[in-house]
Coordinates of C-alpha atoms in Angstrom, one line a residue:
X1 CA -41.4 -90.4 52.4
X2 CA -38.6 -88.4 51.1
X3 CA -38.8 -89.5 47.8
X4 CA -42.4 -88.3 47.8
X5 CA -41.5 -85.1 49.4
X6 CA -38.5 -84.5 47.1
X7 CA -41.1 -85.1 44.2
X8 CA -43.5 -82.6 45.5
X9 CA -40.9 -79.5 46.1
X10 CA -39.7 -80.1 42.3
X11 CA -43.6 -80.0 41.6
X12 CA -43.9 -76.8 43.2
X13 CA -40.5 -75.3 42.0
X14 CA -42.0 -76.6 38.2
X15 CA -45.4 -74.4 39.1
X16 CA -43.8 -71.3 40.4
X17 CA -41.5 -71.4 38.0
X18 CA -44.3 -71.3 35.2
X19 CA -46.1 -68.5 36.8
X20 CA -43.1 -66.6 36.9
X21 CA -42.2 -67.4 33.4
X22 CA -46.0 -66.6 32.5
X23 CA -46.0 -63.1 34.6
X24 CA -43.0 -62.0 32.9
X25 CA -44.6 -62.7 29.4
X26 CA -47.2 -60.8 30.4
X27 CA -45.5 -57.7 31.6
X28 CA -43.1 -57.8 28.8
X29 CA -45.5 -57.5 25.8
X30 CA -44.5 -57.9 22.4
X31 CA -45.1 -56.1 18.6
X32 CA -47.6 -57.2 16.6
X33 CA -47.3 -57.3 13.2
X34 CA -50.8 -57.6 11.3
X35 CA -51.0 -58.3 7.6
X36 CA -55.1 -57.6 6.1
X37 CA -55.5 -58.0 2.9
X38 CA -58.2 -55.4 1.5
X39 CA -58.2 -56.0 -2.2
X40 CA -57.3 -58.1 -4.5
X41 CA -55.5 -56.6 -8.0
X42 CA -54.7 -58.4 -11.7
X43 CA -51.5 -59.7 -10.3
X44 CA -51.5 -59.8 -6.8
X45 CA -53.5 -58.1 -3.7
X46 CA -53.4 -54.9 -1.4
X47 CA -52.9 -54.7 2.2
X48 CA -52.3 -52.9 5.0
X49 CA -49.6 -53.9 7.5
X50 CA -49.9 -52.5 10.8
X51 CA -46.9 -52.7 13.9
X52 CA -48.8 -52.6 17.3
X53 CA -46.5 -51.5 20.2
X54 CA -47.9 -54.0 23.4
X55 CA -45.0 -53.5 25.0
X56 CA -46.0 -52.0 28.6
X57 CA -42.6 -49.8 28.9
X58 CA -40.8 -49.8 26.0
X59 CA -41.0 -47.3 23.2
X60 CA -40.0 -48.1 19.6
X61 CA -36.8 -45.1 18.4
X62 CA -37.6 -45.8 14.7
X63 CA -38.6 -49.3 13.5
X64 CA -37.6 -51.4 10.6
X65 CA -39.8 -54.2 9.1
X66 CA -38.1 -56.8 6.8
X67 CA -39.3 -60.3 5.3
X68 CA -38.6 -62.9 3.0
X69 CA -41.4 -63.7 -0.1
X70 CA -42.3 -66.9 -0.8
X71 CA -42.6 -66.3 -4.7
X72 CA -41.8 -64.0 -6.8
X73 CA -43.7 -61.4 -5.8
X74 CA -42.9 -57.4 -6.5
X75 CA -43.8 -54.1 -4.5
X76 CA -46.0 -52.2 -7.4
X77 CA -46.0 -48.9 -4.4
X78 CA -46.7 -48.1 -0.8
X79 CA -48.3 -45.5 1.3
X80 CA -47.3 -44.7 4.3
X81 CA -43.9 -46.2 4.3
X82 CA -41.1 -47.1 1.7
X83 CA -38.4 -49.7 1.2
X84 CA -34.5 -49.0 1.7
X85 CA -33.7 -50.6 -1.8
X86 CA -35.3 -51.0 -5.0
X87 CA -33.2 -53.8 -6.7
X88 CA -33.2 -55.2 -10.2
X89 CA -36.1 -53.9 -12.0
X90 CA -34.9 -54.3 -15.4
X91 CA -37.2 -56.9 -16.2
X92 CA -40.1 -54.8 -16.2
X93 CA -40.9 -52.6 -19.3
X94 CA -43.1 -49.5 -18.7
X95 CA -44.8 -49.5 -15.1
X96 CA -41.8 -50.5 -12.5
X97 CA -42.1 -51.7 -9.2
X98 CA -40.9 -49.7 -6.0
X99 CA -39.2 -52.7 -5.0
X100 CA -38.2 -56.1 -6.4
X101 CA -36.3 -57.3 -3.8
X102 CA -36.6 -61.3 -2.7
X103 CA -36.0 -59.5 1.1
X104 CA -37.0 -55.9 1.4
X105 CA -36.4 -53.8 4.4
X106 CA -39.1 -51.2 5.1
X107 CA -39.0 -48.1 7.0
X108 CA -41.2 -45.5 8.1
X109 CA -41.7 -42.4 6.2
X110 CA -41.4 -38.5 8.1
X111 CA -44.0 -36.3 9.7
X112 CA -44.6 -33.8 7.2
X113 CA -44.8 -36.3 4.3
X114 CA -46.9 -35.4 2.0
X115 CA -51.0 -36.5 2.7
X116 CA -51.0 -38.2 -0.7
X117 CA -48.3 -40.4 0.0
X118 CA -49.9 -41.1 3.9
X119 CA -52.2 -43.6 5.6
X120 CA -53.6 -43.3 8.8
X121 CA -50.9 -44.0 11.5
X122 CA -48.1 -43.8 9.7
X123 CA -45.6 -41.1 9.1
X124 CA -43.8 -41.2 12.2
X125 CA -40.4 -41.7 11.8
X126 CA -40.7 -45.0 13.1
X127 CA -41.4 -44.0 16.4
X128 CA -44.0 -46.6 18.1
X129 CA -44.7 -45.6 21.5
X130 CA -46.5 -48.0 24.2
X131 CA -49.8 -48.7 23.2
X132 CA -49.8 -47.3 19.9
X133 CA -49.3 -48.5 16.0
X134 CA -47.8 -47.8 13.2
X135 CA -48.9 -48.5 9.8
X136 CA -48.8 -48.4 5.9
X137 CA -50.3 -49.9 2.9
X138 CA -48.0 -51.9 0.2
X139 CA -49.6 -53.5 -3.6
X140 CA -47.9 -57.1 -4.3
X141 CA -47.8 -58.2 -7.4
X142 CA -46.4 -61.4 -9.2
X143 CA -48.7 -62.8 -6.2
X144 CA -51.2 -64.6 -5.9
X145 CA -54.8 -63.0 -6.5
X146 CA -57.2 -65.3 -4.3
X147 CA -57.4 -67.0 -1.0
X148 CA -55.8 -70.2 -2.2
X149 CA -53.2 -68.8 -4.0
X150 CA -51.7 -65.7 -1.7
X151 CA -49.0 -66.9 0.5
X152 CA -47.9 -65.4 3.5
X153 CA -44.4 -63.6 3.8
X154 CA -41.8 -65.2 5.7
X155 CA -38.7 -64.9 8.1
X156 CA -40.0 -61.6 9.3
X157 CA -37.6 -59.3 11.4
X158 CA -38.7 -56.3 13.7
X159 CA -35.3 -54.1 14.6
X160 CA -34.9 -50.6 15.9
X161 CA -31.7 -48.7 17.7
X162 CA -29.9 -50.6 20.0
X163 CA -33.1 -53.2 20.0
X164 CA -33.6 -56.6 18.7
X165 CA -36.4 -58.6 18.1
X166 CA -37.5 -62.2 17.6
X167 CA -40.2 -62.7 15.4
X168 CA -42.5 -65.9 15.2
X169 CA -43.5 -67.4 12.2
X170 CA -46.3 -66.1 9.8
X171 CA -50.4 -67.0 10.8
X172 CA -53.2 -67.1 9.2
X173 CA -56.0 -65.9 11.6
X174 CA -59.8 -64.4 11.5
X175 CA -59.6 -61.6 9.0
X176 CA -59.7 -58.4 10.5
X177 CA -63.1 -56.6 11.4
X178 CA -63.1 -52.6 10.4
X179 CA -65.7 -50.3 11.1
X180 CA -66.1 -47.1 9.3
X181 CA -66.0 -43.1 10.7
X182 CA -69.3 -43.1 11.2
X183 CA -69.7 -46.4 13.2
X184 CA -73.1 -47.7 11.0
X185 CA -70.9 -50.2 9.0
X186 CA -68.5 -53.3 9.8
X187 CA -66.2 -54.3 6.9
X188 CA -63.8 -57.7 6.9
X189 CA -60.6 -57.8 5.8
X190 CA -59.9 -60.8 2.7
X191 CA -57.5 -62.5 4.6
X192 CA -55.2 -61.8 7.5
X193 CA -52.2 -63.0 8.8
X194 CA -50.3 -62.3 12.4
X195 CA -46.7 -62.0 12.9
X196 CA -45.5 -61.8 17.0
X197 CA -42.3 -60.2 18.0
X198 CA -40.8 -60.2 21.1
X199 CA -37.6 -57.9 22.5
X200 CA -34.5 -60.1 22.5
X201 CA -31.6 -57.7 23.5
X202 CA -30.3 -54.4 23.1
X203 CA -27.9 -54.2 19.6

């Protein structure tokens, strides 16, 4: 009898322990980081990456979004956002890419940035309240140009001041359903892929 009842209160102290665990997921949040591509190019693709802030209580003070490529693929521009580096272009002859960093940190761009240089949702300084996103669109090239030949981005990092985030690997999920201003038309995205980030620790 007192084995069976030992065995049943570490059953129950198992279960509570998973709801707690599960509640605190819950109530936590995390950032989402969604990558759609929207068109493919000679060399590579388009897409717009978009942080969304699921975090209940926690604002964002100015985020920064690094990964790793897979190839050898380049930045041609970006909208909405830029990296901190551009690294060793001297490769390319004529055209040169905003960025040819192998790991390239991103950061937001300011409010008042000029509306050529915007997307929608971005130009916040980084600042990603509850609830809310933050995005901006980035060319690739040196990529690949089709379904089976893009590959997803890797190592991704989510950081802001005095916050810290662990990021999950890279997914490919159901491409991403737009519909346009005037709500008579649904459009798909090419591909997408979903990165999850949750708070760690303060820095």
């Amino acid at each position: 009898m007192e084995s069976l009842f030992s065995t049943m209160i570490a059953l129950l102290l198992v279960f509570f322990s998973c709801l707690i665990s599960t509640a605190l997921t819950s109530n936590n949040g995390n950032i989402t980081i969604k990558w759609d591509l929207i068109n493919w190019t000679p060399d590579g693709y388009v897409a717009v990456v978009t942080a969304y802030n699921y975090q209940k209580q926690r604002s964002v003070p100015g985020w920064k979004m690094s990964w790793r490529w897979t190839k050898k693929e380049v930045i041609w521009n970006m909208f909405g956002a830029k990296t901190t580096e551009q690294g060793d272009c001297s490769m390319f002859k004529g055209n040169t890419p905003h960025s040819c960093i192998r790991k390239p940190t991103v950061v937001d761009l300011l409010p008042g940035t000029p509306f050529n240089q915007q997307i929608a949702n971005c130009c916040k300084s980084g600042v990603l309240k509850p609830g809310l996103e933050s995005a901006f669109q980035i060319s690739v090239g040196k990529a690949g140009s089709s379904v089976k030949t893009a590959r997803m981005p890797a190592n991704f990092m989510f950081t802001a001041p005095k916050q810290q985030y662990i990021c999950g690997p890279s997914k490919n999920v159901r491409p991403t359903r737009f519909i346009t201003a005037d709500k008579r038309r649904i459009t798909a995205a090419l591909m997408t892929w979903n990165i999850t980030c949750v708070f760690h620790k303060p820095i």
